[in-house]
Every structure is written in C-alpha cells, then in structure tokens.
Amino acid sequence: YALEQLEAAFYTQIIATPYSGMSSEEGKIMEDLRRHEVAHRDFLKAAIGSAVIPDLEVDFSTVDFTDRASVLATAKAVEDLGVSAYNGAGRLLQDVNLLLIAGKIVSVEARHAAAIRDLINPNSIDFAGNDVVNAQGLDVVRTPSQVLAIASIYVKTPINAANLPKT
C-alpha cells in the first residue's frame, strides 16, 4: 500500500506539472498510469481496512519534473520496484482472493514498466532488460523490507518495517 501511495502521488505530480516537451501521447500515457495507480491505492486501502497505514508524506525533491529524462528514469525505477514488490509479496498472501488481485495488479505494473521503457527507448527490447529479469527469465523479487528501503528516498513519513512478514 505504501508503494501504491507513492506511485499515485508521483503520477499526480507529473500530470500537475508536465515536463518540458511532453507530447500529447505521453500525457495520455501518464494520465492512464496515474488513474491505474490511484485505483490500486484505493483498492488496497479498502482491502487492508482498519490496519491501513496513514497517508504518506512524499518527497520528490530528487526528481526534476521539468526534465523528461529525470521523470522517465524515476518512473522506470518506481515501476520496476512495483513489479518486484508484488512478486515478493505474492508468497506472503494467504487469502486466495487477494492473491488473485495482486496477480492482476502486478500484471498492470509490468505493463507500466514496459510502457515507460518504450518511452525511454522506443521499439527496443528494454521491456525485458537484464536489470529486471534474471538469467532464468523471471522478474526480480523483493521482500517488503527491501522495497521500503528502496522507496524511502521518496518518503518523508517514517515507516517501521519490523513487523512486516519476511517469509
């Protein structure tokens, strides 16, 4: 849920302050990504219920939202992190209904990652680069603690990962 908050805030910022030279097509892609991330965030908030963490205060000061390369590099990093987060969390979910939804969300996150990679390097095979796929052709997997550690560069709100499942 924390990562979905971060992603929704990131794409909301992109739409609010489009980078220099953003094409109409790129704007539509960013708006689609924003809508998806907001839907993911809102779904997870409802699914978690009373155990949900508070809204996060984000810090995107390391991102130059006027610069296409900065925005797309950050989008690539955030989307790749999202895929690895869901891949790592899948084995921790005991409710088969939530596991099914998580499988659908990770599929969407992977499409986001591919779309961003295509914006960076059009018509390439970067969507399955060795930075996101291992030697067996499988996507990277991260634990919740690893995901939070990586995402913390963009989050001001302290998050205690001590109680998160590890296996």
PDB file of C-alpha atoms in Angstrom:
ATOM      1  CA  TYR A   1       0.000   0.000   0.000  1.00  0.00           C
ATOM      2  CA  ALA A   2       2.851   2.390   0.785  1.00  0.00           C
ATOM      3  CA  LEU A   3       4.310   1.948  -2.689  1.00  0.00           C
ATOM      4  CA  GLU A   4       0.924   2.491  -4.345  1.00  0.00           C
ATOM      5  CA  GLN A   5       0.582   5.751  -2.400  1.00  0.00           C
ATOM      6  CA  LEU A   6       3.990   6.775  -3.689  1.00  0.00           C
ATOM      7  CA  GLU A   7       3.200   5.842  -7.292  1.00  0.00           C
ATOM      8  CA  ALA A   8      -0.162   7.632  -7.249  1.00  0.00           C
ATOM      9  CA  ALA A   9       1.459  10.782  -5.845  1.00  0.00           C
ATOM     10  CA  PHE A  10       4.265  10.601  -8.416  1.00  0.00           C
ATOM     11  CA  TYR A  11       1.970  10.402 -11.440  1.00  0.00           C
ATOM     12  CA  THR A  12      -0.358  13.022  -9.972  1.00  0.00           C
ATOM     13  CA  GLN A  13       2.650  15.371  -9.788  1.00  0.00           C
ATOM     14  CA  ILE A  14       3.595  14.595 -13.403  1.00  0.00           C
ATOM     15  CA  ILE A  15       0.084  15.481 -14.579  1.00  0.00           C
ATOM     16  CA  ALA A  16       0.044  18.653 -12.450  1.00  0.00           C
ATOM     17  CA  THR A  17       3.438  19.803 -13.775  1.00  0.00           C
ATOM     18  CA  PRO A  18       4.129  18.153 -17.158  1.00  0.00           C
ATOM     19  CA  TYR A  19       7.775  18.009 -18.174  1.00  0.00           C
ATOM     20  CA  SER A  20       9.048  20.210 -20.961  1.00  0.00           C
ATOM     21  CA  GLY A  21       8.096  18.868 -24.374  1.00  0.00           C
ATOM     22  CA  MET A  22       5.626  16.257 -23.121  1.00  0.00           C
ATOM     23  CA  SER A  23       3.752  15.079 -26.189  1.00  0.00           C
ATOM     24  CA  SER A  24       0.010  14.522 -26.223  1.00  0.00           C
ATOM     25  CA  GLU A  25       0.612  10.761 -26.417  1.00  0.00           C
ATOM     26  CA  GLU A  26       2.978  10.852 -23.440  1.00  0.00           C
ATOM     27  CA  GLY A  27       0.457  12.914 -21.483  1.00  0.00           C
ATOM     28  CA  LYS A  28      -2.233  10.318 -22.171  1.00  0.00           C
ATOM     29  CA  ILE A  29       0.090   7.525 -21.039  1.00  0.00           C
ATOM     30  CA  MET A  30       0.947   9.391 -17.830  1.00  0.00           C
ATOM     31  CA  GLU A  31      -2.739  10.033 -17.141  1.00  0.00           C
ATOM     32  CA  ASP A  32      -3.514   6.339 -17.673  1.00  0.00           C
ATOM     33  CA  LEU A  33      -0.718   5.373 -15.290  1.00  0.00           C
ATOM     34  CA  ARG A  34      -1.985   7.889 -12.726  1.00  0.00           C
ATOM     35  CA  ARG A  35      -5.518   6.502 -12.905  1.00  0.00           C
ATOM     36  CA  HIS A  36      -4.260   2.936 -12.512  1.00  0.00           C
ATOM     37  CA  GLU A  37      -2.083   3.792  -9.508  1.00  0.00           C
ATOM     38  CA  VAL A  38      -4.904   5.704  -7.820  1.00  0.00           C
ATOM     39  CA  ALA A  39      -7.185   2.695  -8.351  1.00  0.00           C
ATOM     40  CA  HIS A  40      -4.540   0.346  -6.914  1.00  0.00           C
ATOM     41  CA  ARG A  41      -4.010   2.636  -3.919  1.00  0.00           C
ATOM     42  CA  ASP A  42      -7.712   2.981  -3.212  1.00  0.00           C
ATOM     43  CA  PHE A  43      -8.364  -0.746  -3.598  1.00  0.00           C
ATOM     44  CA  LEU A  44      -5.549  -1.705  -1.234  1.00  0.00           C
ATOM     45  CA  LYS A  45      -6.634   0.888   1.318  1.00  0.00           C
ATOM     46  CA  ALA A  46     -10.129  -0.615   1.347  1.00  0.00           C
ATOM     47  CA  ALA A  47      -8.804  -4.195   1.401  1.00  0.00           C
ATOM     48  CA  ILE A  48      -6.484  -3.520   4.340  1.00  0.00           C
ATOM     49  CA  GLY A  49      -9.229  -1.819   6.313  1.00  0.00           C
ATOM     50  CA  SER A  50      -8.507  -0.669   9.851  1.00  0.00           C
ATOM     51  CA  ALA A  51      -4.886  -1.904   9.722  1.00  0.00           C
ATOM     52  CA  VAL A  52      -4.015   0.554   6.945  1.00  0.00           C
ATOM     53  CA  ILE A  53      -1.010   2.820   7.475  1.00  0.00           C
ATOM     54  CA  PRO A  54      -1.543   6.592   7.441  1.00  0.00           C
ATOM     55  CA  ASP A  55      -1.191   8.613   4.268  1.00  0.00           C
ATOM     56  CA  LEU A  56       2.467   9.109   3.435  1.00  0.00           C
ATOM     57  CA  GLU A  57       4.200  12.430   3.011  1.00  0.00           C
ATOM     58  CA  VAL A  58       6.229  12.069  -0.161  1.00  0.00           C
ATOM     59  CA  ASP A  59       9.407  13.902  -1.139  1.00  0.00           C
ATOM     60  CA  PHE A  60      10.205  14.090  -4.824  1.00  0.00           C
ATOM     61  CA  SER A  61      12.913  16.749  -4.424  1.00  0.00           C
ATOM     62  CA  THR A  62      15.412  14.476  -6.219  1.00  0.00           C
ATOM     63  CA  VAL A  63      13.208  14.455  -9.334  1.00  0.00           C
ATOM     64  CA  ASP A  64      13.336  17.315 -11.826  1.00  0.00           C
ATOM     65  CA  PHE A  65       9.725  17.320 -13.002  1.00  0.00           C
ATOM     66  CA  THR A  66      10.588  19.767 -15.805  1.00  0.00           C
ATOM     67  CA  ASP A  67      13.020  17.278 -17.362  1.00  0.00           C
ATOM     68  CA  ARG A  68      11.732  14.321 -19.383  1.00  0.00           C
ATOM     69  CA  ALA A  69      14.789  12.151 -18.697  1.00  0.00           C
ATOM     70  CA  SER A  70      14.536  12.702 -14.932  1.00  0.00           C
ATOM     71  CA  VAL A  71      10.818  11.933 -14.850  1.00  0.00           C
ATOM     72  CA  LEU A  72      11.083   8.833 -17.031  1.00  0.00           C
ATOM     73  CA  ALA A  73      14.109   7.483 -15.145  1.00  0.00           C
ATOM     74  CA  THR A  74      12.194   7.847 -11.887  1.00  0.00           C
ATOM     75  CA  ALA A  75       9.064   6.311 -13.416  1.00  0.00           C
ATOM     76  CA  LYS A  76      11.145   3.362 -14.625  1.00  0.00           C
ATOM     77  CA  ALA A  77      12.653   2.869 -11.169  1.00  0.00           C
ATOM     78  CA  VAL A  78       9.286   3.154  -9.409  1.00  0.00           C
ATOM     79  CA  GLU A  79       7.503   0.786 -11.811  1.00  0.00           C
ATOM     80  CA  ASP A  80      10.297  -1.791 -11.678  1.00  0.00           C
ATOM     81  CA  LEU A  81      10.170  -1.567  -7.892  1.00  0.00           C
ATOM     82  CA  GLY A  82       6.399  -2.097  -8.000  1.00  0.00           C
ATOM     83  CA  VAL A  83       6.753  -5.268 -10.056  1.00  0.00           C
ATOM     84  CA  SER A  84       9.413  -6.656  -7.735  1.00  0.00           C
ATOM     85  CA  ALA A  85       7.303  -5.717  -4.698  1.00  0.00           C
ATOM     86  CA  TYR A  86       4.238  -7.629  -5.875  1.00  0.00           C
ATOM     87  CA  ASN A  87       6.411 -10.558  -6.962  1.00  0.00           C
ATOM     88  CA  GLY A  88       7.878 -10.702  -3.472  1.00  0.00           C
ATOM     89  CA  ALA A  89       4.592 -10.191  -1.649  1.00  0.00           C
ATOM     90  CA  GLY A  90       2.678 -12.872  -3.541  1.00  0.00           C
ATOM     91  CA  ARG A  91       4.018 -15.716  -1.439  1.00  0.00           C
ATOM     92  CA  LEU A  92       3.086 -13.838   1.735  1.00  0.00           C
ATOM     93  CA  LEU A  93      -0.611 -13.526   0.877  1.00  0.00           C
ATOM     94  CA  GLN A  94      -2.777 -16.190   2.463  1.00  0.00           C
ATOM     95  CA  ASP A  95      -6.136 -15.012   1.131  1.00  0.00           C
ATOM     96  CA  VAL A  96      -6.528 -16.510  -2.356  1.00  0.00           C
ATOM     97  CA  ASN A  97      -8.802 -13.656  -3.409  1.00  0.00           C
ATOM     98  CA  LEU A  98      -6.147 -11.083  -2.513  1.00  0.00           C
ATOM     99  CA  LEU A  99      -3.514 -13.203  -4.241  1.00  0.00           C
ATOM    100  CA  LEU A 100      -5.636 -13.180  -7.403  1.00  0.00           C
ATOM    101  CA  ILE A 101      -5.992  -9.387  -7.258  1.00  0.00           C
ATOM    102  CA  ALA A 102      -2.258  -8.974  -6.557  1.00  0.00           C
ATOM    103  CA  GLY A 103      -1.554 -11.093  -9.638  1.00  0.00           C
ATOM    104  CA  LYS A 104      -3.707  -8.777 -11.717  1.00  0.00           C
ATOM    105  CA  ILE A 105      -2.056  -5.680 -10.264  1.00  0.00           C
ATOM    106  CA  VAL A 106       1.482  -6.976 -10.892  1.00  0.00           C
ATOM    107  CA  SER A 107       0.484  -7.611 -14.499  1.00  0.00           C
ATOM    108  CA  VAL A 108      -0.601  -3.974 -14.808  1.00  0.00           C
ATOM    109  CA  GLU A 109       2.581  -2.779 -13.075  1.00  0.00           C
ATOM    110  CA  ALA A 110       4.668  -4.794 -15.558  1.00  0.00           C
ATOM    111  CA  ARG A 111       2.792  -3.157 -18.435  1.00  0.00           C
ATOM    112  CA  HIS A 112       3.509   0.239 -16.882  1.00  0.00           C
ATOM    113  CA  ALA A 113       7.212  -0.639 -16.681  1.00  0.00           C
ATOM    114  CA  ALA A 114       7.208  -1.742 -20.328  1.00  0.00           C
ATOM    115  CA  ALA A 115       5.415   1.442 -21.435  1.00  0.00           C
ATOM    116  CA  ILE A 116       7.916   3.650 -19.613  1.00  0.00           C
ATOM    117  CA  ARG A 117      10.851   1.701 -21.032  1.00  0.00           C
ATOM    118  CA  ASP A 118       9.373   2.146 -24.525  1.00  0.00           C
ATOM    119  CA  LEU A 119       9.120   5.907 -23.971  1.00  0.00           C
ATOM    120  CA  ILE A 120      12.786   5.940 -22.958  1.00  0.00           C
ATOM    121  CA  ASN A 121      13.987   3.697 -25.790  1.00  0.00           C
ATOM    122  CA  PRO A 122      11.236   3.266 -28.418  1.00  0.00           C
ATOM    123  CA  ASN A 123      10.795  -0.066 -30.188  1.00  0.00           C
ATOM    124  CA  SER A 124      13.565  -1.735 -28.193  1.00  0.00           C
ATOM    125  CA  ILE A 125      13.645  -4.926 -26.139  1.00  0.00           C
ATOM    126  CA  ASP A 126      14.332  -2.961 -22.949  1.00  0.00           C
ATOM    127  CA  PHE A 127      10.995  -4.126 -21.536  1.00  0.00           C
ATOM    128  CA  ALA A 128      12.796  -7.343 -20.561  1.00  0.00           C
ATOM    129  CA  GLY A 129      16.244  -5.987 -19.746  1.00  0.00           C
ATOM    130  CA  ASN A 130      18.664  -7.884 -17.548  1.00  0.00           C
ATOM    131  CA  ASP A 131      18.104  -5.270 -14.847  1.00  0.00           C
ATOM    132  CA  VAL A 132      14.562  -6.614 -14.277  1.00  0.00           C
ATOM    133  CA  VAL A 133      14.760 -10.205 -15.494  1.00  0.00           C
ATOM    134  CA  ASN A 134      17.166 -12.805 -14.105  1.00  0.00           C
ATOM    135  CA  ALA A 135      19.070 -15.476 -16.047  1.00  0.00           C
ATOM    136  CA  GLN A 136      16.037 -17.793 -15.842  1.00  0.00           C
ATOM    137  CA  GLY A 137      13.799 -15.156 -17.435  1.00  0.00           C
ATOM    138  CA  LEU A 138      11.980 -14.377 -14.182  1.00  0.00           C
ATOM    139  CA  ASP A 139      11.257 -10.906 -12.858  1.00  0.00           C
ATOM    140  CA  VAL A 140      13.145  -9.594  -9.845  1.00  0.00           C
ATOM    141  CA  VAL A 141      11.602 -10.417  -6.441  1.00  0.00           C
ATOM    142  CA  ARG A 142      11.972  -8.177  -3.367  1.00  0.00           C
ATOM    143  CA  THR A 143      10.784  -8.520   0.220  1.00  0.00           C
ATOM    144  CA  PRO A 144       8.587  -5.799   1.732  1.00  0.00           C
ATOM    145  CA  SER A 145      11.551  -4.562   3.792  1.00  0.00           C
ATOM    146  CA  GLN A 146      13.736  -4.308   0.679  1.00  0.00           C
ATOM    147  CA  VAL A 147      11.003  -2.424  -1.168  1.00  0.00           C
ATOM    148  CA  LEU A 148      10.531   0.069   1.659  1.00  0.00           C
ATOM    149  CA  ALA A 149      14.278   0.635   1.926  1.00  0.00           C
ATOM    150  CA  ILE A 150      14.490   1.481  -1.782  1.00  0.00           C
ATOM    151  CA  ALA A 151      11.314   3.606  -1.786  1.00  0.00           C
ATOM    152  CA  SER A 152      12.383   5.549   1.315  1.00  0.00           C
ATOM    153  CA  ILE A 153      14.295   8.047  -0.847  1.00  0.00           C
ATOM    154  CA  TYR A 154      10.880   9.454  -1.822  1.00  0.00           C
ATOM    155  CA  VAL A 155       9.078   9.157   1.525  1.00  0.00           C
ATOM    156  CA  LYS A 156       9.303  11.568   4.479  1.00  0.00           C
ATOM    157  CA  THR A 157       6.916   9.616   6.708  1.00  0.00           C
ATOM    158  CA  PRO A 158       8.806   7.105   8.862  1.00  0.00           C
ATOM    159  CA  ILE A 159       7.690   3.542   8.166  1.00  0.00           C
ATOM    160  CA  ASN A 160       8.624   0.777  10.559  1.00  0.00           C
ATOM    161  CA  ALA A 161       9.134  -2.427   8.609  1.00  0.00           C
ATOM    162  CA  ALA A 162       9.959  -4.508  11.692  1.00  0.00           C
ATOM    163  CA  ASN A 163       6.529  -6.174  11.783  1.00  0.00           C
ATOM    164  CA  LEU A 164       6.343  -6.969   8.085  1.00  0.00           C
ATOM    165  CA  PRO A 165       6.443 -10.642   7.111  1.00  0.00           C
ATOM    166  CA  LYS A 166       9.761 -11.918   5.819  1.00  0.00           C
ATOM    167  CA  THR A 167       8.927 -15.430   4.661  1.00  0.00           C
TER     168      THR A 167
END
